[in-house]
Short mmCIF file of C-alpha atoms in Angstrom, two decimals:
data_model
loop_
_atom_site.label_atom_id
_atom_site.label_comp_id
_atom_site.label_asym_id
_atom_site.label_seq_id
_atom_site.Cartn_x
_atom_site.Cartn_y
_atom_site.Cartn_z
CA MET A 204 0.79 18.05 -17.84
CA GLU A 205 4.47 17.12 -17.54
CA PHE A 206 3.55 14.26 -15.21
CA LEU A 207 0.95 12.90 -17.66
CA LYS A 208 3.44 13.23 -20.51
CA THR A 209 5.98 11.18 -18.54
CA LEU A 210 3.37 8.50 -17.84
CA LYS A 211 2.46 8.31 -21.50
CA GLN A 212 6.08 8.04 -22.61
CA ASN A 213 6.81 5.25 -20.12
CA LYS A 214 3.46 3.45 -20.11
CA GLU A 215 4.99 0.23 -21.45
CA ARG A 216 7.40 -0.09 -18.52
CA ILE A 217 4.78 0.99 -15.97
CA ILE A 218 2.24 -1.55 -17.24
CA CYS A 219 4.88 -4.27 -17.43
CA ALA A 220 6.03 -3.56 -13.86
CA TYR A 221 2.52 -3.84 -12.42
CA ILE A 222 1.72 -6.95 -14.46
CA PHE A 223 4.74 -8.60 -12.85
CA VAL A 224 3.57 -7.59 -9.37
CA LEU A 225 0.03 -8.82 -10.07
CA VAL A 226 1.18 -12.17 -11.46
CA TYR A 227 3.59 -12.88 -8.61
CA PHE A 228 1.63 -11.45 -5.67
CA GLY A 229 -2.03 -11.34 -6.73
CA ILE A 230 -2.64 -14.61 -4.90
CA ASP A 231 -1.79 -12.94 -1.58
CA ARG A 232 -4.65 -10.42 -1.72
CA THR A 233 -6.70 -12.40 0.86
CA ILE A 234 -5.60 -12.02 4.46
CA GLU A 235 -3.03 -14.52 5.72
CA TYR A 236 -1.21 -14.64 9.02
CA ALA A 237 2.40 -15.13 10.01
CA THR A 238 2.85 -16.11 13.65
CA ASP A 239 3.90 -12.49 14.27
CA SER A 240 0.65 -11.24 12.74
CA TYR A 241 -1.46 -12.43 15.65
CA ALA A 242 0.60 -10.35 18.05
CA ALA A 243 0.50 -7.38 15.67
CA LEU A 244 -3.29 -7.58 15.48
CA MET A 245 -4.08 -8.41 19.12
CA MET A 246 -1.31 -6.96 21.29
CA ASP A 247 -2.06 -3.72 23.13
CA ASP A 248 0.63 -1.07 22.55
CA ASN A 249 2.40 -3.17 19.92
CA TRP A 250 4.16 0.03 18.81
CA LYS A 251 6.33 -0.20 21.94
CA VAL A 252 7.68 -3.57 20.76
CA LYS A 253 8.79 -2.02 17.45
CA VAL A 254 10.58 0.81 19.26
CA TYR A 255 12.07 -0.83 22.35
CA ASP A 256 12.66 -4.38 21.10
CA ASN A 257 13.52 -3.65 17.45
CA GLY A 258 14.73 -0.03 17.47
CA ARG A 259 12.40 0.93 14.61
CA VAL A 260 11.21 4.31 15.79
CA LEU A 261 9.15 5.36 12.76
CA GLN A 262 7.66 1.89 12.41
CA GLY A 263 6.58 2.20 16.04
CA LEU A 264 5.05 5.62 15.30
CA LEU A 265 3.19 4.13 12.32
CA TYR A 266 1.81 1.36 14.54
CA TYR A 267 0.74 3.93 17.15
CA VAL A 268 -1.18 5.96 14.57
CA ILE A 269 -2.88 2.85 13.15
CA GLU A 270 -3.87 1.67 16.62
CA GLN A 271 -5.76 4.92 17.23
CA PHE A 272 -8.20 4.12 14.39
CA HIS A 273 -9.18 0.68 15.76
CA LEU A 274 -9.41 -0.80 12.28
CA SER A 275 -10.51 -4.37 11.66
CA ALA A 276 -7.84 -6.99 10.90
CA GLY A 277 -9.13 -7.41 7.35
CA LEU A 278 -9.01 -3.68 6.64
CA LYS A 279 -5.49 -3.38 8.08
CA TYR A 280 -4.36 -6.20 5.84
CA GLN A 281 -5.94 -4.78 2.70
CA ILE A 282 -4.39 -1.35 3.32
CA SER A 283 -1.00 -3.01 3.80
CA TYR A 284 -1.42 -5.19 0.70
CA LEU A 285 -2.48 -2.31 -1.56
CA THR A 286 0.38 -0.17 -0.23
CA ALA A 287 2.81 -2.98 -1.01
CA PHE A 288 1.33 -3.42 -4.49
CA LEU A 289 1.62 0.31 -5.24
CA PHE A 290 5.18 0.86 -4.00
CA LEU A 291 6.57 -2.41 -5.33
CA GLY A 292 5.40 -1.49 -8.83
CA LEU A 293 6.84 2.00 -8.44
CA SER A 294 10.17 0.57 -7.26
CA VAL A 295 10.44 -1.67 -10.33
CA TYR A 296 9.53 1.24 -12.61
CA PHE A 297 12.01 3.70 -11.02
CA LEU A 298 14.83 1.16 -11.14
CA SER A 299 14.06 0.24 -14.75
CA SER A 300 14.28 3.95 -15.63
CA VAL A 301 17.91 3.98 -14.51
CA ILE A 302 18.75 0.57 -16.01
CA LYS A 303 17.33 1.67 -19.37
CA LYS A 304 20.13 4.25 -19.66
CA TYR A 305 22.65 1.39 -19.81
CA VAL A 306 20.74 -1.60 -21.21
CA LYS A 307 18.73 -1.33 -24.42
CA GLY A 308 15.07 -2.34 -24.36
CA ASP A 309 12.15 -1.22 -22.21
CA THR A 310 10.98 -4.75 -21.47
CA LEU A 311 14.46 -6.07 -20.68
CA SER A 312 15.08 -3.18 -18.27
CA VAL A 313 11.87 -4.08 -16.40
CA PHE A 314 12.85 -7.77 -16.29
CA ILE A 315 16.24 -6.95 -14.76
CA ALA A 316 14.72 -4.39 -12.36
CA PHE A 317 12.19 -6.98 -11.21
CA ILE A 318 14.73 -9.74 -10.46
CA THR A 319 16.90 -7.16 -8.68
CA ILE A 320 14.15 -5.96 -6.34
CA VAL A 321 11.99 -9.09 -6.22
CA ASN A 322 15.04 -11.30 -5.85
CA PRO A 323 15.02 -14.88 -4.43
CA PHE A 324 14.93 -13.56 -0.85
CA PHE A 325 12.14 -11.02 -1.33
CA VAL A 326 9.11 -13.21 -0.57
CA ASP A 327 9.92 -13.10 3.15
CA PHE A 328 8.79 -9.45 3.21
CA PHE A 329 5.43 -10.33 1.68
CA LEU A 330 4.70 -13.01 4.29
CA PHE A 331 4.19 -10.46 7.08
CA ILE A 332 1.29 -8.11 7.66
CA GLU A 333 3.82 -5.26 7.47
CA LYS A 334 4.36 -5.95 3.74
CA GLY A 335 3.13 -2.45 2.88
CA MET A 336 5.74 -0.89 5.14
CA PHE A 337 8.51 -3.13 3.77
CA CYS A 338 7.70 -2.23 0.16
CA PHE A 339 7.51 1.47 1.03
CA VAL A 340 11.00 1.26 2.57
CA ILE A 341 12.30 -0.54 -0.53
CA PHE A 342 10.82 2.25 -2.64
CA LEU A 343 12.55 4.89 -0.50
CA ASN A 344 15.90 3.22 -1.18
CA VAL A 345 15.23 2.89 -4.92
CA PHE A 346 14.07 6.50 -5.05
CA ALA A 347 17.20 7.65 -3.18
CA PHE A 348 19.31 5.62 -5.60
CA SER A 349 17.63 7.18 -8.66
CA LEU A 350 18.43 10.67 -7.33
CA THR A 351 22.00 9.64 -6.56
CA ALA A 352 22.40 8.20 -10.06
CA GLU A 353 21.10 11.49 -11.44
CA LEU A 354 23.65 13.42 -9.40
CA PHE A 355 26.49 11.15 -10.52
CA THR A 356 25.43 11.41 -14.19
CA ASN A 357 25.39 15.20 -13.96
CA GLU A 358 28.84 15.25 -12.35
CA ASP A 359 30.24 12.97 -15.06
CA SER A 360 28.88 15.02 -17.96
CA ARG A 361 30.95 17.75 -19.52
CA GLN A 362 28.12 20.27 -19.24
CA LYS A 363 27.15 20.30 -15.58
CA THR A 364 23.59 21.60 -15.43
CA TYR A 365 23.05 21.38 -11.66
CA THR A 366 23.88 24.33 -9.47
CA ALA A 367 25.48 23.80 -6.07
CA LYS A 368 22.12 24.60 -4.46
CA LYS A 369 20.26 21.99 -6.50
CA LYS A 370 22.87 19.33 -5.75
CA ALA A 371 22.60 20.15 -2.05
CA ILE A 372 18.79 19.89 -2.17
CA LEU A 373 18.92 16.52 -3.93
CA SER A 374 21.48 15.23 -1.43
CA VAL A 375 19.26 16.30 1.46
CA ILE A 376 16.30 14.49 -0.11
CA VAL A 377 18.46 11.37 -0.51
CA LEU A 378 19.61 11.56 3.12
CA VAL A 379 16.09 12.12 4.48
CA SER A 380 14.73 9.21 2.41
CA LEU A 381 17.44 6.92 3.75
CA LEU A 382 16.95 8.13 7.32
CA ILE A 383 13.22 7.38 7.13
CA SER A 384 14.09 4.00 5.63
CA VAL A 385 16.49 3.08 8.44
CA LEU A 386 14.13 4.22 11.21
CA MET A 387 11.40 2.02 9.72
CA TYR A 388 13.55 -1.06 8.93
CA GLN A 389 17.31 -0.90 9.39
CA THR A 390 18.82 -3.44 7.00
CA LEU A 391 17.11 -2.41 3.75
CA ILE A 392 19.46 0.54 3.27
CA SER A 393 21.93 -2.03 1.93
CA LEU A 394 19.82 -2.07 -1.25
CA TYR A 395 20.66 1.60 -1.83
CA VAL A 396 24.39 0.92 -1.53
CA VAL A 397 24.26 -2.15 -3.79
CA LEU A 398 22.44 -0.25 -6.55
CA CYS A 399 24.78 2.74 -6.33
CA ILE A 400 27.80 0.44 -6.67
CA VAL A 401 26.59 -0.57 -10.14
CA VAL A 402 26.37 3.03 -11.35
CA ILE A 403 29.85 3.75 -10.01
CA ALA A 404 31.26 0.68 -11.78
CA LEU A 405 29.62 1.70 -15.06
CA ASN A 406 31.29 5.11 -14.90
CA THR A 407 34.42 5.12 -12.76
CA GLU A 408 35.19 8.83 -13.05
CA LYS A 409 35.59 10.36 -9.57
CA PHE A 410 35.54 6.83 -8.18
CA ILE A 411 36.77 7.70 -4.70
CA GLN A 412 34.53 10.76 -4.31
CA LYS A 413 31.44 8.75 -5.28
CA ASN A 414 32.25 5.98 -2.82
CA ILE A 415 32.80 8.52 -0.06
CA TYR A 416 29.43 10.09 -0.90
CA ILE A 417 27.64 6.73 -0.66
CA GLY A 418 29.57 5.90 2.50
CA PHE A 419 28.30 9.05 4.20
CA MET A 420 24.75 8.47 2.98
CA TYR A 421 24.88 4.99 4.49
CA ALA A 422 26.74 5.82 7.69
CA ILE A 423 24.73 8.86 8.85
CA PRO A 424 21.28 7.16 9.00
CA MET A 425 22.79 4.00 10.52
CA LEU A 426 24.63 6.07 13.14
CA VAL A 427 21.41 7.89 14.04
CA ALA A 428 19.58 4.56 14.37
CA PHE A 429 22.40 3.10 16.47
CA LEU A 430 22.49 6.07 18.85
CA LEU A 431 18.71 5.94 19.29
CA ALA A 432 18.84 2.19 19.94
CA ARG A 433 21.74 2.46 22.34
CA PHE A 434 20.93 5.57 24.36
CA VAL A 435 17.37 6.81 23.73
CA TYR A 436 15.36 3.60 23.26
CA PRO A 437 17.66 0.84 24.60
CA VAL A 438 17.16 -2.18 22.36
CA GLU A 439 17.58 -5.61 23.90
CA ARG A 440 18.33 -7.32 20.59
CA LEU A 441 21.68 -5.55 20.08
CA SER A 442 24.40 -8.20 20.56
CA GLN A 443 27.88 -8.23 19.09
CA ARG A 444 30.17 -11.05 17.97
CA GLU A 445 32.85 -12.03 20.46
CA SER A 446 35.76 -11.78 18.00
CA LEU A 447 36.61 -10.85 14.42
CA LYS A 448 37.40 -14.49 13.71
CA GLU A 449 33.96 -15.57 14.86
CA ALA A 450 32.37 -12.80 12.78
CA ALA A 451 34.30 -13.76 9.63
CA LEU A 452 33.48 -17.45 10.07
CA ALA A 453 29.80 -16.58 10.52
CA VAL A 454 29.81 -14.72 7.18
CA PHE A 455 31.64 -17.49 5.29
CA ASP A 456 29.39 -20.18 6.78
CA SER A 457 26.35 -18.13 5.80
CA ILE A 458 27.50 -17.70 2.19
CA GLU A 459 28.33 -21.41 1.91
CA GLY A 460 25.00 -22.44 3.42
CA ILE A 461 23.00 -20.14 1.14
CA SER A 462 24.85 -21.31 -1.97
CA MET A 463 25.11 -25.06 -1.34
CA GLU A 464 22.31 -26.04 1.05
CA GLU A 465 18.59 -25.43 1.39
CA PHE A 466 18.04 -21.86 2.48
CA SER A 467 14.72 -20.40 3.45
CA TYR A 468 12.27 -21.44 0.73
CA LEU A 469 14.88 -22.28 -1.93
CA GLY A 470 15.80 -25.83 -2.88
CA LYS A 471 19.23 -27.27 -2.13
CA GLY A 472 21.90 -25.65 -4.28
CA SER A 473 19.46 -23.39 -6.16
CA PHE A 474 21.39 -20.25 -5.34
CA GLY A 475 24.66 -21.98 -6.21
CA VAL A 476 23.36 -22.91 -9.68
CA TRP A 477 22.43 -19.29 -10.35
CA LEU A 478 25.88 -18.19 -9.21
CA LEU A 479 27.39 -20.72 -11.61
CA ILE A 480 25.38 -19.34 -14.56
CA LEU A 481 26.39 -15.83 -13.52
CA ALA A 482 30.05 -16.90 -13.42
CA ILE A 483 29.74 -18.31 -16.97
CA ILE A 484 28.31 -14.97 -18.15
CA VAL A 485 31.17 -13.05 -16.52
CA ILE A 486 33.84 -15.40 -17.94
CA LEU A 487 32.37 -15.12 -21.45
CA PHE A 488 32.20 -11.35 -21.14
CA LEU A 489 35.82 -11.01 -19.97
CA ALA A 490 37.07 -13.49 -22.58
CA LEU A 491 35.34 -11.65 -25.42
CA CYS A 492 36.17 -8.09 -24.35
CA GLU A 493 38.17 -6.28 -27.00
CA LYS A 494 39.44 -3.60 -24.62
CA CYS A 495 39.67 -2.68 -20.95
CA ARG A 496 39.51 -6.33 -19.85
CA LEU A 497 41.40 -5.67 -16.61
CA LYS A 498 39.17 -2.72 -15.82
CA HIS A 499 36.03 -4.82 -16.31
CA PHE A 500 37.46 -7.57 -14.12
CA LEU A 501 38.18 -5.08 -11.34
CA CYS A 502 34.76 -3.44 -11.67
CA ILE A 503 32.92 -6.77 -11.45
CA GLY A 504 35.09 -7.71 -8.47
CA TYR A 505 34.30 -4.36 -6.86
CA MET A 506 30.55 -4.88 -7.33
CA THR A 507 30.63 -8.46 -6.04
CA LEU A 508 32.76 -7.64 -3.00
CA GLY A 509 30.71 -4.54 -2.25
CA CYS A 510 27.46 -6.51 -2.45
CA VAL A 511 28.76 -9.25 -0.13
CA VAL A 512 30.24 -6.84 2.41
CA ILE A 513 27.19 -4.60 2.70
CA SER A 514 24.71 -7.51 2.63
CA PHE A 515 26.44 -9.48 5.39
CA ALA A 516 27.50 -6.49 7.51
CA VAL A 517 24.72 -7.21 10.01
CA ILE A 518 25.84 -10.84 10.31
CA PHE A 519 29.46 -9.72 10.78
CA PHE A 520 28.85 -7.11 13.47
CA ASN A 521 25.71 -8.41 15.13
CA ASN A 522 25.15 -11.88 16.56
CA SER A 523 21.92 -12.41 14.62
CA ASP A 524 20.43 -15.30 12.67
CA VAL A 525 20.78 -15.45 8.90
CA SER A 526 17.36 -14.77 7.41
CA PRO A 527 16.26 -13.68 3.92
CA ARG A 528 15.30 -10.23 5.22
CA VAL A 529 18.73 -9.65 6.77
CA ILE A 530 20.77 -10.54 3.67
CA TYR A 531 18.11 -9.46 1.15
CA SER A 532 20.44 -7.28 -0.96
CA TYR A 533 22.75 -10.27 -1.60
CA GLY A 534 19.99 -11.67 -3.82
CA SER A 535 20.28 -8.54 -5.99
CA LEU A 536 23.78 -9.58 -7.13
CA PHE A 537 22.39 -11.21 -10.29
CA GLY A 538 20.64 -8.06 -11.47
CA MET A 539 23.70 -5.94 -10.63
CA ILE A 540 26.13 -7.98 -12.72
CA LEU A 541 23.68 -8.35 -15.61
CA VAL A 542 23.25 -4.57 -15.87
CA TYR A 543 27.03 -4.15 -16.02
CA VAL A 544 27.73 -6.99 -18.45
CA LEU A 545 24.86 -6.25 -20.85
CA GLY A 546 25.53 -2.51 -20.67
CA GLN A 547 29.25 -2.83 -21.40
CA SER A 548 28.79 -5.60 -23.99
CA GLN A 549 27.11 -3.08 -26.25
CA ASN A 550 30.33 -1.05 -26.34
CA ASP A 551 33.23 -3.47 -25.88
CA ILE A 552 32.14 -6.65 -27.71
CA SER A 553 31.56 -6.87 -31.46
CA ARG A 554 28.29 -8.40 -32.60
CA GLY A 555 28.21 -12.05 -33.63
CA ARG A 556 27.86 -15.51 -32.16
CA ALA A 557 30.10 -14.67 -29.22
CA SER A 558 27.96 -11.68 -28.28
CA ASN A 559 24.82 -13.79 -28.66
CA ALA A 560 26.24 -16.38 -26.25
CA ILE A 561 26.36 -13.75 -23.50
CA LYS A 562 22.77 -12.75 -24.22
CA ILE A 563 21.59 -16.37 -24.26
CA PHE A 564 23.11 -17.14 -20.87
CA SER A 565 21.81 -13.83 -19.49
CA TYR A 566 18.28 -14.58 -20.67
CA LEU A 567 18.63 -18.11 -19.27
CA LEU A 568 19.55 -16.71 -15.86
CA ILE A 569 16.66 -14.21 -15.92
CA ALA A 570 14.19 -16.92 -17.00
CA SER A 571 15.46 -19.35 -14.35
CA LEU A 572 15.14 -16.75 -11.60
CA LEU A 573 11.67 -15.68 -12.71
CA LEU A 574 10.34 -19.22 -13.05
CA THR A 575 11.82 -20.44 -9.75
CA GLU A 576 10.66 -17.38 -7.86
CA TYR A 577 7.13 -17.71 -9.24
CA THR A 578 6.96 -21.39 -8.27
CA VAL A 579 8.46 -20.82 -4.81
CA PHE A 580 6.41 -17.71 -4.04
CA GLN A 581 3.10 -19.32 -5.00
CA LYS A 582 3.99 -22.39 -2.97
CA CYS A 583 4.76 -20.18 0.05
CA PHE A 584 1.42 -18.37 -0.14
CA ILE A 585 -0.58 -21.58 -0.59
CA GLU A 586 1.29 -23.24 2.27
CA ARG A 587 0.60 -20.21 4.48
CA TYR A 588 -3.15 -20.36 3.75
CA ARG A 589 -3.19 -24.10 4.51
CA CYS A 590 -1.33 -23.54 7.77
CA ASN A 591 -3.75 -20.75 8.77
CA GLN A 592 -6.69 -23.10 8.23
CA ALA A 593 -5.04 -25.73 10.43
CA ASP A 594 -4.45 -23.09 13.12
CA LEU A 595 -8.09 -21.99 12.93
CA TYR A 596 -9.27 -25.61 13.16
CA LEU A 597 -7.18 -26.30 16.29
CA CYS A 598 -8.28 -23.06 17.95
CA ASN A 599 -11.93 -23.95 17.31
CA ILE A 600 -11.43 -27.40 18.86
CA ILE A 601 -9.89 -25.84 21.97
CA GLY A 602 -12.68 -23.24 22.04
CA GLU A 603 -15.36 -25.98 21.95
CA LYS A 604 -13.66 -27.88 24.78
CA ILE A 605 -13.58 -24.70 26.86
CA LYS A 606 -17.30 -24.10 26.25
CA GLU A 607 -18.13 -27.68 27.25
CA TYR A 608 -16.10 -27.37 30.45
CA GLU A 609 -17.60 -24.01 31.38
CA HIS A 610 -21.13 -25.29 30.70
CA GLU A 611 -20.61 -28.42 32.81
CA THR A 612 -18.82 -26.80 35.78
CA GLY A 613 -19.96 -23.21 35.81
CA ASN A 614 -16.31 -22.11 35.93
CA THR A 615 -14.96 -19.47 33.54
CA ILE A 616 -11.57 -19.98 31.93
CA ASP A 617 -9.46 -16.83 31.92
CA THR A 618 -5.89 -18.14 32.16
CA LEU A 619 -3.88 -20.41 29.86
CA CYS A 620 -0.71 -22.25 30.90
CA TYR A 621 1.49 -23.89 28.29
CA TYR A 622 3.69 -26.97 28.22
CA SER A 623 5.66 -28.92 25.63
CA ASP A 624 5.68 -32.67 25.10
CA MET A 625 8.84 -34.70 24.55
CA ALA A 626 9.43 -33.34 21.02
CA ARG A 627 7.35 -30.31 20.06
CA CYS A 628 6.58 -29.99 16.34
CA TRP A 629 7.02 -26.58 14.71
CA GLN A 630 5.06 -27.76 11.68
CA ASP A 631 2.26 -30.29 11.34
CA SER A 632 2.96 -33.42 9.31
CA GLY A 633 2.49 -32.87 5.59
CA TYR A 634 3.81 -29.30 5.68
CA GLU A 635 7.13 -27.92 4.47
CA LYS A 636 9.75 -27.48 7.20
CA THR A 637 9.98 -23.71 6.70
CA THR A 638 8.98 -20.64 8.69
CA THR A 639 5.99 -20.25 6.35
CA SER A 640 4.22 -23.21 7.92
CA VAL A 641 5.13 -22.77 11.59
CA ARG A 642 2.05 -23.46 13.71
CA ALA A 643 0.61 -20.54 15.68
CA GLN A 644 0.39 -22.74 18.79
CA ALA A 645 4.08 -23.67 18.53
CA THR A 646 5.54 -20.23 19.30
CA GLY A 647 5.43 -18.31 22.55
CA TRP A 648 4.56 -15.03 20.84
CA SER A 649 1.50 -16.31 18.95
CA ARG A 650 -0.11 -19.16 20.91
CA THR A 651 -2.39 -17.05 23.12
CA TYR A 652 -2.87 -14.23 20.62
CA SER A 653 -4.02 -16.70 17.95
CA LEU A 654 -6.59 -18.21 20.31
CA ASN A 655 -7.84 -14.79 21.33
CA TYR A 656 -7.98 -13.68 17.69
CA TYR A 657 -9.93 -16.64 16.37
CA LEU A 658 -12.17 -17.11 19.43
CA GLY A 659 -12.76 -13.42 20.21
CA THR A 660 -11.55 -13.88 23.78
CA GLN A 661 -9.17 -12.14 26.18
CA TYR A 662 -7.29 -15.02 27.78
CA LYS A 663 -4.03 -14.27 29.58
CA GLU A 664 -1.03 -16.51 30.13
CA GLY A 665 -0.16 -17.96 33.52
CA GLU A 666 2.81 -19.77 35.02
CA PRO A 667 3.02 -23.51 34.25
CA ASP A 668 2.66 -26.11 37.02
CA PRO A 669 6.06 -27.81 37.69
CA LYS A 670 4.38 -31.22 38.13
CA LEU A 671 2.66 -30.95 34.77
CA LEU A 672 5.92 -29.83 33.14
CA ASP A 673 7.49 -33.16 34.12
CA TYR A 674 4.34 -35.09 33.22
CA PHE A 675 4.04 -33.76 29.67
CA LYS A 676 7.76 -34.14 28.97
CA GLY A 677 7.30 -37.89 29.24
CA ILE A 678 4.69 -38.02 26.44
CA ASN A 679 5.19 -37.59 22.70
CA TRP A 680 2.21 -36.72 20.46
CA ASP A 681 2.37 -35.98 16.76
CA THR A 682 -1.16 -34.60 16.49
CA TYR A 683 -3.91 -33.12 18.66
CA SER A 684 -5.39 -35.16 21.51
CA ASP A 685 -7.97 -34.23 24.16
CA GLU A 686 -5.42 -35.44 26.72
CA GLN A 687 -3.35 -32.35 25.95
CA LEU A 688 -5.96 -30.21 27.72
CA ILE A 689 -6.25 -30.25 31.52
CA PHE A 690 -8.82 -27.98 33.19
CA ASP A 691 -8.35 -26.73 36.74
CA GLY A 692 -10.76 -24.13 38.04
CA ASN A 693 -10.32 -21.02 35.89
CA ILE A 694 -7.11 -22.34 34.34
CA LEU A 695 -6.60 -24.39 31.18
CA HIS A 696 -3.30 -26.24 30.93
CA ILE A 697 -2.36 -26.85 27.27
CA CYS A 698 0.41 -29.13 26.07
CA ILE A 699 1.86 -28.20 22.69
CA TYR A 700 2.56 -31.35 20.71
#
């Protein structure tokens, strides 16, 4: 009864959250494939890759369990999609429940929660077949944050209603949630830290104790994951920067590139424009504050620095590429600052035109983010479907050529050897130069799996012929040609254009 009462009281925010998810991600309900998806669907013992190559122990266990059921690709995808839909909506709702305590308005709290979780870097998670797992991990971090915010609120109140036992139980639940999160996907725990920073800034009582608490909640799961990756399941992908200078430069170059250049699926300077609008909001807020201006300045600086540090920690310590998934929590900066500014404006700024200016720029930022994300996300999904059709078409052509050869010669192809021409294309002409439209035949981890998936075959890869390596390097194609296929007994030599 209590659960149903809660649903009834919050039905507006729940409905609004799921409408957002449906509008932005409803188009992705039909199966689509990243290059990694072919390996995930066709590779035997793919769970070992998740454990030994990526250090994601619980993700590997999940893969192992799924593999035992021998589900069809379509069913796997639909389960993953529905899981993502469910937990993404719950994440937005849970976060809006906390935001509502500081920002007036059910609908506005959902809007801010949505741009914080589904930020400009989020779509990358939805472009993999593991989208259900990603959204579940995001939910774990939002859930852990909501419990932490509850603990902090109780500690700050004059009448502390939680016993030591209850606080210990809640802390254990937070820690377990974060540990599961890290063992499924390591970097998303940064979202928990980023969200907690906002609550600390909004109420700075026991500032040091709260930061120590969050530090432990972050460090313990990450330490467990590191020890497992280093000593129990040695992970090959662990690689450190050579010096602190190199690490710092990598972070600054990353921030500059994200803000000023094209990054991932965003247009050139898009992120920088949003940062500029955010800066205008902050400047207006600080200029119009009637009290505690220095405190607000320090709190906003604390949130910004904390977000940057925790979001780029992986880039600083690990010699890894900058991808939207790695620095995902950096995209939540806009929601963080808006919660603080709008929450504090209600108390420290008198109503009038000045106060309305802050709201206007805040709404402008929210609208700009929502509109751009919708346009970019839909474009990504459509581009992915187009690319999948091109991959299917090429695989069918190769399959027909194999059938013709086998019919004419009586030989049976069982081995594929790959080569590259003078300048291999990652994307076909007419496609965006992003990871969304990378051809399945262009990557080493998907070329054979995609053929086997679409053709229903079990081809294996062989070693390339050195003479053909030199031969194909002297030719440059920009589209498919029958000359890219050379048959030799039971072997098909394929040049990737």
